[in-house]
Amino acid sequence: MIVQMEDTTAAKIEKKLNQLRHEGGVVTLGRVLTLVILAQAGHSESAVEAANYASHEHPCRIIVHVAHSRTDETRLDAQLRLGGDAGASEVIVLHGYGDLAEPTETLVSALLLPDAPIVAWWPHDFPANPSESSIGSIAHRRITDSSRAEDPFESLTQLSRQYTPGDTDLAWTRITNWRVQLAAVLDQVGPVTVQEIVLEGAAVAPSMLLFGVWLSQRLGAKVTVNSDDSHRALDRVALITDKGTVEIHRPGRTVAVVSQPGQPDQQIAMPVRDLKTCLAEELRRLGPDEVYGEVIRDGLHAAEVCTAAEDVARGAAADLAEEDVAEEVEDASEAVSQGRENDGVADGQAAR
């Protein structure tokens, strides 16, 4: 069921929802959270599709604010989706014009589920400090996506400076499978000394940078990123150890090959994860992601990650100032032609 409402208010929307539930027998029992999506005009449907998928695992009320031009006459249009058009959720799409193009707590407060956690998600660009924005300040979790921002590397640096427990980024979520599989392989290999870490992919992207920082942080070794057009996003990680090379190589989209010293190659299932799968994973966690916090807050300025194109070290020296790191991240972004994360978009590939 889809109902259109023009030039309306939040109070009228809530009243209409109650009426539709009463008439159609639709109830909201079992809703576990409110997901607030802060989208841009023309880019909201892929986010709604991902949220509908995630709602089957996490029944919720989805509030989508679509920002239109601030120069238009101030008004609020709404679209209500219930039943089969809303997955296991209720979807309220708010189109804000003029003064209402800015999403605020006042605008959505009447539509929030009482006594339920709030998750805020910015599918593209996000505020300078998500935790201090009007919606972010009332959210238990704040999900950004630096890979889809206008300037991915500057956005990642910005997140590092403004990190608050409860923040997370889908560029980090996209490498979950890579982290899990690599940890499992190292458990099998046993104690080794990692001398160097090599990542290979089509372009340096936020997910690759975060992966490299995490590896350098955990293993205490330098990370080198090799990128060229012969690769498809992140497709290979190799650990050069004192006992030989440990490697995971995913040349396609579903199967990876694991190589380790003294063992035959092994194939494992490691499918590319899309946007809806990544969102569903993040909604499982309503507390802070402590590992992400360590990587984005501390590791980004303390690990040594170099690219083959530019010898860029992130925090190789203990006294490297934060503004210098920001400048080097910007230089790296220009060196790779503002490399974007091609995976994880609705129709793209993901680096896991």
Short mmCIF file of C-alpha atoms in Angstrom, two decimals:
data_model
loop_
_atom_site.label_atom_id
_atom_site.label_comp_id
_atom_site.label_asym_id
_atom_site.label_seq_id
_atom_site.Cartn_x
_atom_site.Cartn_y
_atom_site.Cartn_z
CA MET A 1 0.00 0.00 0.00
CA ILE A 2 1.34 3.42 -0.99
CA VAL A 3 -0.32 6.66 0.09
CA GLN A 4 0.74 10.10 -1.15
CA MET A 5 0.40 13.21 1.02
CA GLU A 6 1.19 16.71 -0.23
CA ASP A 7 1.97 19.85 1.77
CA THR A 8 1.56 18.04 5.06
CA THR A 9 2.99 17.91 8.59
CA ALA A 10 4.50 15.22 10.80
CA ALA A 11 1.39 15.23 13.00
CA LYS A 12 -0.87 14.60 10.00
CA ILE A 13 1.42 11.81 8.81
CA GLU A 14 1.28 10.03 12.18
CA LYS A 15 -2.50 10.40 12.24
CA LYS A 16 -2.74 8.93 8.74
CA LEU A 17 -0.51 5.99 9.72
CA ASN A 18 -2.76 5.17 12.66
CA GLN A 19 -5.79 5.33 10.38
CA LEU A 20 -4.24 3.02 7.80
CA ARG A 21 -3.20 0.49 10.45
CA HIS A 22 -6.70 0.51 11.88
CA GLU A 23 -8.36 0.07 8.48
CA GLY A 24 -5.96 -2.51 7.12
CA GLY A 25 -5.17 -4.41 10.27
CA VAL A 26 -1.47 -3.55 9.95
CA VAL A 27 0.30 -3.48 13.30
CA THR A 28 3.76 -2.32 14.35
CA LEU A 29 4.36 -4.92 17.04
CA GLY A 30 7.89 -6.25 16.99
CA ARG A 31 9.52 -3.16 15.51
CA VAL A 32 12.94 -3.08 17.11
CA LEU A 33 14.31 0.28 15.97
CA THR A 34 13.76 3.42 13.93
CA LEU A 35 16.05 3.82 10.92
CA VAL A 36 16.34 7.42 9.74
CA ILE A 37 17.84 7.76 6.26
CA LEU A 38 19.18 11.18 5.28
CA ALA A 39 19.22 11.06 1.48
CA GLN A 40 19.69 13.40 -1.43
CA ALA A 41 17.10 13.98 -4.14
CA GLY A 42 17.43 11.34 -6.86
CA HIS A 43 19.41 8.93 -4.68
CA SER A 44 16.88 7.66 -2.16
CA GLU A 45 15.40 4.54 -3.78
CA SER A 46 18.53 2.40 -3.58
CA ALA A 47 18.75 3.26 0.12
CA VAL A 48 15.09 2.37 0.67
CA GLU A 49 15.58 -0.93 -1.17
CA ALA A 50 18.53 -1.81 1.06
CA ALA A 51 16.59 -0.82 4.18
CA ASN A 52 13.58 -2.94 3.15
CA TYR A 53 15.88 -5.94 2.74
CA ALA A 54 17.50 -5.33 6.13
CA SER A 55 14.06 -4.94 7.76
CA HIS A 56 13.34 -8.66 7.28
CA GLU A 57 16.10 -9.30 9.80
CA HIS A 58 15.51 -6.12 11.82
CA PRO A 59 11.80 -5.10 11.72
CA CYS A 60 11.77 -1.33 11.97
CA ARG A 61 10.14 1.92 11.04
CA ILE A 62 12.04 3.57 8.21
CA ILE A 63 11.95 7.35 7.92
CA VAL A 64 13.56 8.70 4.77
CA HIS A 65 14.25 12.41 4.50
CA VAL A 66 14.93 13.50 0.93
CA ALA A 67 16.51 16.95 0.73
CA HIS A 68 15.35 19.14 -2.15
CA SER A 69 16.31 22.72 -3.01
CA ARG A 70 16.47 25.15 -0.13
CA THR A 71 15.42 27.96 -2.47
CA ASP A 72 12.01 26.37 -3.11
CA GLU A 73 8.91 27.36 -1.20
CA THR A 74 8.88 25.62 2.19
CA ARG A 75 6.68 22.54 2.22
CA LEU A 76 6.69 18.88 3.21
CA ASP A 77 5.39 16.12 0.96
CA ALA A 78 5.19 12.53 2.15
CA GLN A 79 4.75 9.02 0.83
CA LEU A 80 3.65 6.23 3.17
CA ARG A 81 4.47 2.62 2.28
CA LEU A 82 2.99 -0.25 4.24
CA GLY A 83 2.52 -3.97 3.77
CA GLY A 84 4.15 -5.54 0.73
CA ASP A 85 5.63 -2.22 -0.38
CA ALA A 86 7.60 -1.84 2.83
CA GLY A 87 9.22 -5.21 3.53
CA ALA A 88 8.92 -5.97 7.23
CA SER A 89 8.71 -2.29 8.09
CA GLU A 90 6.79 0.92 7.64
CA VAL A 91 8.41 3.37 5.26
CA ILE A 92 7.77 7.09 5.55
CA VAL A 93 9.41 9.12 2.78
CA LEU A 94 9.57 12.83 3.55
CA HIS A 95 10.37 15.27 0.74
CA GLY A 96 11.57 18.50 2.31
CA TYR A 97 11.66 21.78 0.40
CA GLY A 98 12.86 25.22 1.48
CA ASP A 99 13.46 25.38 5.22
CA LEU A 100 12.43 21.72 5.54
CA ALA A 101 15.23 20.59 3.21
CA GLU A 102 17.38 20.42 6.35
CA PRO A 103 16.55 17.27 8.37
CA THR A 104 16.05 18.09 12.05
CA GLU A 105 14.99 16.33 15.21
CA THR A 106 11.90 18.55 15.34
CA LEU A 107 10.82 17.36 11.91
CA VAL A 108 11.00 13.62 12.65
CA SER A 109 10.42 13.45 16.42
CA ALA A 110 6.68 12.84 16.11
CA LEU A 111 7.36 9.85 13.81
CA LEU A 112 9.96 8.04 15.93
CA LEU A 113 8.95 4.78 17.57
CA PRO A 114 8.71 5.31 21.34
CA ASP A 115 11.39 3.65 23.50
CA ALA A 116 13.17 2.17 20.47
CA PRO A 117 16.81 2.71 19.41
CA ILE A 118 17.42 5.20 16.61
CA VAL A 119 19.89 4.58 13.80
CA ALA A 120 20.83 7.42 11.44
CA TRP A 121 22.22 6.60 7.99
CA TRP A 122 23.71 8.99 5.44
CA PRO A 123 23.97 6.99 2.15
CA HIS A 124 26.08 9.66 0.44
CA ASP A 125 27.52 12.90 1.81
CA PHE A 126 27.20 13.53 5.53
CA PRO A 127 27.58 16.44 7.98
CA ALA A 128 30.98 17.66 9.11
CA ASN A 129 30.33 16.04 12.49
CA PRO A 130 27.55 13.41 12.26
CA SER A 131 27.26 12.99 16.05
CA GLU A 132 26.59 16.69 16.53
CA SER A 133 24.03 17.04 13.75
CA SER A 134 20.40 17.40 14.74
CA ILE A 135 19.48 13.81 13.82
CA GLY A 136 22.85 12.30 14.72
CA SER A 137 22.72 13.71 18.25
CA ILE A 138 19.64 11.62 19.10
CA ALA A 139 20.82 8.45 17.32
CA HIS A 140 22.33 5.44 19.06
CA ARG A 141 24.24 4.52 15.88
CA ARG A 142 25.37 6.72 13.01
CA ILE A 143 26.19 5.06 9.68
CA THR A 144 28.09 6.93 6.98
CA ASP A 145 29.56 5.83 3.65
CA SER A 146 32.79 7.61 2.80
CA SER A 147 33.14 5.55 -0.39
CA ARG A 148 30.09 7.25 -1.89
CA ALA A 149 30.87 10.75 -0.69
CA GLU A 150 31.96 13.42 -3.13
CA ASP A 151 35.55 13.25 -1.83
CA PRO A 152 36.07 9.80 -0.25
CA PHE A 153 39.52 10.38 1.23
CA GLU A 154 38.74 13.78 2.70
CA SER A 155 35.53 12.31 4.13
CA LEU A 156 37.52 9.50 5.76
CA THR A 157 39.93 11.99 7.31
CA GLN A 158 36.97 14.03 8.53
CA LEU A 159 35.45 10.95 10.17
CA SER A 160 38.76 10.28 11.89
CA ARG A 161 38.85 13.76 13.39
CA GLN A 162 35.23 13.72 14.55
CA TYR A 163 34.86 10.08 15.63
CA THR A 164 32.37 9.47 18.44
CA PRO A 165 31.48 6.02 19.85
CA GLY A 166 28.46 4.82 17.88
CA ASP A 167 29.86 5.99 14.53
CA THR A 168 30.58 3.51 11.76
CA ASP A 169 31.21 3.61 8.03
CA LEU A 170 30.12 1.18 5.32
CA ALA A 171 33.62 1.32 3.80
CA TRP A 172 34.64 -0.59 6.95
CA THR A 173 31.69 -3.00 6.72
CA ARG A 174 32.62 -3.96 3.17
CA ILE A 175 35.86 -5.59 4.30
CA THR A 176 34.30 -7.79 7.00
CA ASN A 177 34.68 -10.99 4.98
CA TRP A 178 38.30 -10.21 4.19
CA ARG A 179 39.09 -9.65 7.86
CA VAL A 180 37.28 -12.80 8.99
CA GLN A 181 38.88 -15.05 6.39
CA LEU A 182 42.37 -13.69 6.92
CA ALA A 183 42.09 -14.13 10.69
CA ALA A 184 40.97 -17.74 10.15
CA VAL A 185 43.93 -18.46 7.84
CA LEU A 186 46.42 -17.00 10.32
CA ASP A 187 44.96 -19.22 13.04
CA GLN A 188 45.74 -22.22 10.85
CA VAL A 189 49.24 -21.05 10.01
CA GLY A 190 50.21 -20.52 13.62
CA PRO A 191 52.70 -18.01 15.05
CA VAL A 192 54.56 -16.11 12.33
CA THR A 193 56.38 -12.83 11.98
CA VAL A 194 54.78 -10.67 9.30
CA GLN A 195 57.42 -8.67 7.47
CA GLU A 196 55.30 -6.92 4.86
CA ILE A 197 51.65 -6.67 3.79
CA VAL A 198 50.61 -6.19 0.16
CA LEU A 199 47.12 -5.21 -1.02
CA GLU A 200 46.16 -5.22 -4.68
CA GLY A 201 43.11 -3.74 -6.37
CA ALA A 202 41.78 -1.55 -9.16
CA ALA A 203 42.08 1.71 -7.23
CA VAL A 204 42.95 2.89 -3.76
CA ALA A 205 39.61 3.35 -1.99
CA PRO A 206 38.47 3.94 1.60
CA SER A 207 37.83 0.23 2.20
CA MET A 208 41.36 -0.68 1.07
CA LEU A 209 42.86 2.05 3.21
CA LEU A 210 40.93 0.94 6.31
CA PHE A 211 41.88 -2.68 5.64
CA GLY A 212 45.54 -1.73 5.34
CA VAL A 213 45.42 0.33 8.52
CA TRP A 214 43.75 -2.53 10.43
CA LEU A 215 46.37 -5.03 9.20
CA SER A 216 49.28 -2.73 9.99
CA GLN A 217 47.82 -2.00 13.40
CA ARG A 218 47.32 -5.66 14.26
CA LEU A 219 50.44 -7.15 12.66
CA GLY A 220 52.92 -4.32 13.12
CA ALA A 221 54.11 -4.33 9.50
CA LYS A 222 54.24 -1.88 6.63
CA VAL A 223 51.40 -2.07 4.08
CA THR A 224 51.96 -1.49 0.37
CA VAL A 225 48.98 -0.93 -1.92
CA ASN A 226 49.40 -1.80 -5.60
CA SER A 227 46.62 -0.64 -7.89
CA ASP A 228 46.02 -0.80 -11.63
CA ASP A 229 43.21 -1.42 -14.09
CA SER A 230 43.97 -5.14 -14.36
CA HIS A 231 42.37 -5.69 -10.93
CA ARG A 232 38.73 -5.55 -9.83
CA ALA A 233 38.53 -3.44 -6.69
CA LEU A 234 40.31 -5.19 -3.78
CA ASP A 235 41.09 -8.70 -4.99
CA ARG A 236 44.32 -9.80 -3.26
CA VAL A 237 45.98 -9.57 0.13
CA ALA A 238 49.39 -11.13 0.76
CA LEU A 239 51.27 -11.37 4.04
CA ILE A 240 55.01 -11.84 3.59
CA THR A 241 56.10 -13.80 6.67
CA ASP A 242 59.24 -15.50 7.95
CA LYS A 243 57.65 -18.85 6.98
CA GLY A 244 56.50 -17.88 3.50
CA THR A 245 53.61 -15.98 1.92
CA VAL A 246 50.03 -16.20 3.16
CA GLU A 247 47.65 -15.03 0.46
CA ILE A 248 43.94 -14.64 -0.27
CA HIS A 249 43.11 -13.92 -3.90
CA ARG A 250 39.58 -13.33 -5.19
CA PRO A 251 39.76 -12.93 -8.96
CA GLY A 252 35.99 -12.95 -9.43
CA ARG A 253 32.95 -12.14 -7.33
CA THR A 254 32.21 -15.30 -5.36
CA VAL A 255 35.23 -17.57 -4.81
CA ALA A 256 38.63 -16.82 -3.31
CA VAL A 257 41.79 -18.92 -3.31
CA VAL A 258 43.74 -19.27 -0.07
CA SER A 259 47.47 -20.03 -0.26
CA GLN A 260 49.69 -20.73 2.75
CA PRO A 261 53.14 -22.26 3.31
CA GLY A 262 53.26 -26.06 3.18
CA GLN A 263 49.59 -26.46 2.24
CA PRO A 264 47.77 -26.95 -1.08
CA ASP A 265 45.69 -24.05 -2.34
CA GLN A 266 42.16 -23.99 -1.00
CA GLN A 267 39.03 -22.44 -2.48
CA ILE A 268 36.58 -20.69 -0.17
CA ALA A 269 33.24 -18.97 -0.73
CA MET A 270 33.64 -15.23 -0.33
CA PRO A 271 30.93 -13.47 -2.34
CA VAL A 272 30.93 -9.75 -2.96
CA ARG A 273 28.63 -8.09 -0.44
CA ASP A 274 26.21 -5.49 -1.69
CA LEU A 275 24.73 -2.45 0.04
CA LYS A 276 21.75 -4.23 1.60
CA THR A 277 23.95 -6.95 3.12
CA CYS A 278 26.29 -4.37 4.62
CA LEU A 279 23.40 -2.38 6.08
CA ALA A 280 21.85 -5.51 7.60
CA GLU A 281 25.17 -6.26 9.31
CA GLU A 282 25.40 -2.79 10.81
CA LEU A 283 21.85 -2.95 12.17
CA ARG A 284 22.81 -6.04 14.18
CA ARG A 285 25.01 -3.87 16.35
CA LEU A 286 23.45 -1.10 18.42
CA GLY A 287 26.53 -0.53 20.59
CA PRO A 288 29.84 1.04 19.54
CA ASP A 289 32.08 -0.86 17.14
CA GLU A 290 35.26 -0.71 19.20
CA VAL A 291 37.54 -2.16 16.52
CA TYR A 292 36.38 0.39 13.95
CA GLY A 293 36.90 3.08 16.58
CA GLU A 294 40.51 2.01 17.10
CA VAL A 295 41.17 1.98 13.36
CA ILE A 296 39.52 5.28 12.45
CA ARG A 297 40.50 7.22 15.57
CA ASP A 298 44.01 5.94 16.28
CA GLY A 299 45.16 3.61 13.51
CA LEU A 300 44.64 6.01 10.62
CA HIS A 301 47.34 8.28 12.07
CA ALA A 302 49.61 5.59 13.47
CA ALA A 303 49.84 2.91 10.78
CA GLU A 304 52.16 2.93 7.78
CA VAL A 305 50.28 2.53 4.50
CA CYS A 306 52.02 3.30 1.21
CA THR A 307 50.81 3.27 -2.37
CA ALA A 308 52.91 2.26 -5.35
CA ALA A 309 51.99 5.52 -7.08
CA GLU A 310 52.82 7.78 -4.16
CA ASP A 311 55.08 6.96 -1.19
CA VAL A 312 52.45 8.16 1.27
CA ALA A 313 52.99 7.11 4.88
CA ARG A 314 50.12 7.73 7.27
CA GLY A 315 51.62 8.58 10.61
CA ALA A 316 54.93 6.79 10.09
CA ALA A 317 56.53 9.30 12.44
CA ALA A 318 55.15 9.62 15.96
CA ASP A 319 55.28 13.41 15.83
CA LEU A 320 53.46 13.76 12.47
CA ALA A 321 50.86 16.47 12.95
CA GLU A 322 47.22 15.73 12.20
CA GLU A 323 46.99 18.48 9.59
CA ASP A 324 49.93 16.95 7.73
CA VAL A 325 48.12 13.60 7.60
CA ALA A 326 45.06 15.33 6.16
CA GLU A 327 47.20 16.90 3.43
CA GLU A 328 48.79 13.55 2.54
CA VAL A 329 45.38 11.86 2.34
CA GLU A 330 44.27 14.60 -0.06
CA ASP A 331 47.43 14.09 -2.15
CA ALA A 332 46.76 10.35 -2.29
CA SER A 333 43.22 11.04 -3.45
CA GLU A 334 44.48 13.16 -6.35
CA ALA A 335 47.21 10.64 -7.25
CA VAL A 336 44.67 7.92 -7.91
CA SER A 337 42.21 10.26 -9.66
CA GLN A 338 39.95 10.27 -6.67
CA GLY A 339 39.63 6.50 -6.68
CA ARG A 340 36.18 5.45 -5.62
CA GLU A 341 34.98 2.26 -3.91
CA ASN A 342 33.25 0.54 -6.81
CA ASP A 343 31.88 -2.27 -4.66
CA GLY A 344 29.00 -2.08 -2.35
CA VAL A 345 26.82 0.26 -4.42
CA ALA A 346 23.49 -1.28 -5.38
CA ASP A 347 24.78 -2.51 -8.70
CA GLY A 348 28.50 -2.52 -8.00
CA GLN A 349 31.23 -4.59 -6.51
CA ALA A 350 32.43 -4.64 -2.93
CA ALA A 351 35.88 -5.06 -1.43
CA ARG A 352 35.57 -7.41 1.47
#
